[in-house]
Amino acid sequence: MSDILWTIYLGILGAFAIGYLIKGGYKTHSAKLDFVISTITWIGLFGYVTSNELLTPLVWKFVFCGGLIWDLAYGLKKFNEDANEIPRAARPAVFGITALIMIGPLYYGLFQYAF
């Protein structure tokens, strides 16, 4: 059952990314880099879900740490640019909850795969 949920989660992340790509959302260099980093982390999660060793665990440790730092930094920057209607005092809480829900499972699985 959990494999099905992980597969659904991967599908949702992929659908959002492909939709954003088709819509032309990856215009800046940092957005393109975010797409590449996200794709690499999804490959790691795919390896975890399917129980296949795609690369060495050392590579996935670097991907986990680098991807997490990148996603939090880029996500916070992008969120602050786009969240004009959210009160400034509530932005950290809204970002934290949104990040936990959207990318929390990704980095949980990647952590399990790497370590």
Short mmCIF file of C-alpha atoms in Angstrom, two decimals:
data_model
loop_
_atom_site.label_atom_id
_atom_site.label_comp_id
_atom_site.label_asym_id
_atom_site.label_seq_id
_atom_site.Cartn_x
_atom_site.Cartn_y
_atom_site.Cartn_z
CA MET A 1 0.00 0.00 0.00
CA SER A 2 2.77 2.44 0.86
CA ASP A 3 4.40 1.86 -2.54
CA ILE A 4 1.19 3.00 -4.20
CA LEU A 5 1.10 6.17 -2.09
CA TRP A 6 4.75 6.91 -2.89
CA THR A 7 4.05 6.40 -6.59
CA ILE A 8 1.06 8.73 -6.40
CA TYR A 9 3.21 11.32 -4.63
CA LEU A 10 5.90 11.06 -7.34
CA GLY A 11 3.19 11.45 -9.98
CA ILE A 12 1.80 14.56 -8.33
CA LEU A 13 5.25 16.18 -8.08
CA GLY A 14 6.00 15.27 -11.68
CA ALA A 15 2.65 16.57 -12.91
CA PHE A 16 3.19 19.92 -11.19
CA ALA A 17 6.68 20.23 -12.65
CA ILE A 18 5.65 19.27 -16.17
CA GLY A 19 2.65 21.60 -16.02
CA TYR A 20 4.88 24.43 -14.85
CA LEU A 21 7.37 23.59 -17.61
CA ILE A 22 4.67 23.60 -20.31
CA LYS A 23 3.27 26.85 -18.96
CA GLY A 24 6.72 28.41 -19.38
CA GLY A 25 7.43 28.93 -15.70
CA TYR A 26 11.13 28.07 -15.83
CA LYS A 27 12.42 31.29 -17.39
CA THR A 28 15.19 32.41 -15.05
CA HIS A 29 18.47 30.62 -14.51
CA SER A 30 17.62 29.90 -10.89
CA ALA A 31 14.26 28.40 -11.90
CA LYS A 32 15.96 26.16 -14.45
CA LEU A 33 18.48 25.09 -11.83
CA ASP A 34 15.60 24.35 -9.47
CA PHE A 35 14.03 22.10 -12.11
CA VAL A 36 17.29 20.18 -12.55
CA ILE A 37 17.86 19.77 -8.81
CA SER A 38 14.25 18.70 -8.31
CA THR A 39 14.56 16.11 -11.08
CA ILE A 40 17.68 14.65 -9.47
CA THR A 41 15.97 14.40 -6.08
CA TRP A 42 12.95 12.71 -7.71
CA ILE A 43 15.27 10.13 -9.25
CA GLY A 44 16.57 9.40 -5.75
CA LEU A 45 13.05 9.06 -4.42
CA PHE A 46 12.23 6.76 -7.32
CA GLY A 47 15.19 4.59 -6.32
CA TYR A 48 13.90 4.49 -2.75
CA VAL A 49 10.34 3.59 -3.78
CA THR A 50 11.44 0.84 -6.17
CA SER A 51 14.25 -0.40 -3.86
CA ASN A 52 16.83 -0.06 -6.64
CA GLU A 53 20.33 1.20 -5.96
CA LEU A 54 20.80 3.76 -8.72
CA LEU A 55 24.01 5.36 -7.46
CA THR A 56 26.08 4.99 -4.31
CA PRO A 57 24.63 6.15 -0.98
CA LEU A 58 27.38 8.79 -0.75
CA VAL A 59 26.02 10.50 -3.88
CA TRP A 60 22.51 10.53 -2.42
CA LYS A 61 23.80 11.99 0.83
CA PHE A 62 25.19 14.94 -1.12
CA VAL A 63 21.98 15.18 -3.17
CA PHE A 64 19.91 15.12 0.02
CA CYS A 65 21.88 17.88 1.75
CA GLY A 66 22.33 20.06 -1.34
CA GLY A 67 18.77 19.60 -2.54
CA LEU A 68 17.27 20.38 0.85
CA ILE A 69 19.33 23.54 1.26
CA TRP A 70 18.49 24.62 -2.30
CA ASP A 71 14.77 23.90 -2.00
CA LEU A 72 14.46 25.80 1.27
CA ALA A 73 16.49 28.80 0.08
CA TYR A 74 14.90 29.02 -3.38
CA GLY A 75 11.44 28.23 -2.07
CA LEU A 76 11.65 30.93 0.58
CA LYS A 77 12.87 33.48 -1.97
CA LYS A 78 10.13 32.56 -4.45
CA PHE A 79 7.46 32.44 -1.73
CA ASN A 80 8.34 35.94 -0.50
CA GLU A 81 8.13 37.27 -4.06
CA ASP A 82 4.71 35.73 -4.72
CA ALA A 83 2.98 35.99 -1.32
CA ASN A 84 1.80 39.59 -1.41
CA GLU A 85 -1.66 38.85 -0.01
CA ILE A 86 -0.32 36.98 3.06
CA PRO A 87 0.51 39.18 6.06
CA ARG A 88 4.25 39.55 6.55
CA ALA A 89 4.15 38.13 10.09
CA ALA A 90 2.39 34.96 8.95
CA ARG A 91 4.66 34.21 5.98
CA PRO A 92 7.22 32.04 7.84
CA ALA A 93 4.48 29.82 9.28
CA VAL A 94 2.65 29.53 5.95
CA PHE A 95 5.90 28.74 4.14
CA GLY A 96 6.93 26.17 6.75
CA ILE A 97 3.62 24.32 6.64
CA THR A 98 3.48 24.41 2.85
CA ALA A 99 7.07 23.18 2.50
CA LEU A 100 6.49 20.42 5.04
CA ILE A 101 3.44 19.16 3.17
CA MET A 102 4.83 19.52 -0.37
CA ILE A 103 8.48 18.51 -0.07
CA GLY A 104 8.60 16.87 3.36
CA PRO A 105 7.82 13.38 2.00
CA LEU A 106 10.36 13.83 -0.80
CA TYR A 107 13.19 14.51 1.60
CA TYR A 108 12.02 11.86 4.05
CA GLY A 109 12.27 9.22 1.31
CA LEU A 110 15.56 10.63 0.03
CA PHE A 111 16.95 10.55 3.58
CA GLN A 112 15.90 6.91 3.96
CA TYR A 113 17.53 6.12 0.62
CA ALA A 114 20.79 7.93 1.38
CA PHE A 115 21.33 7.00 4.99
#
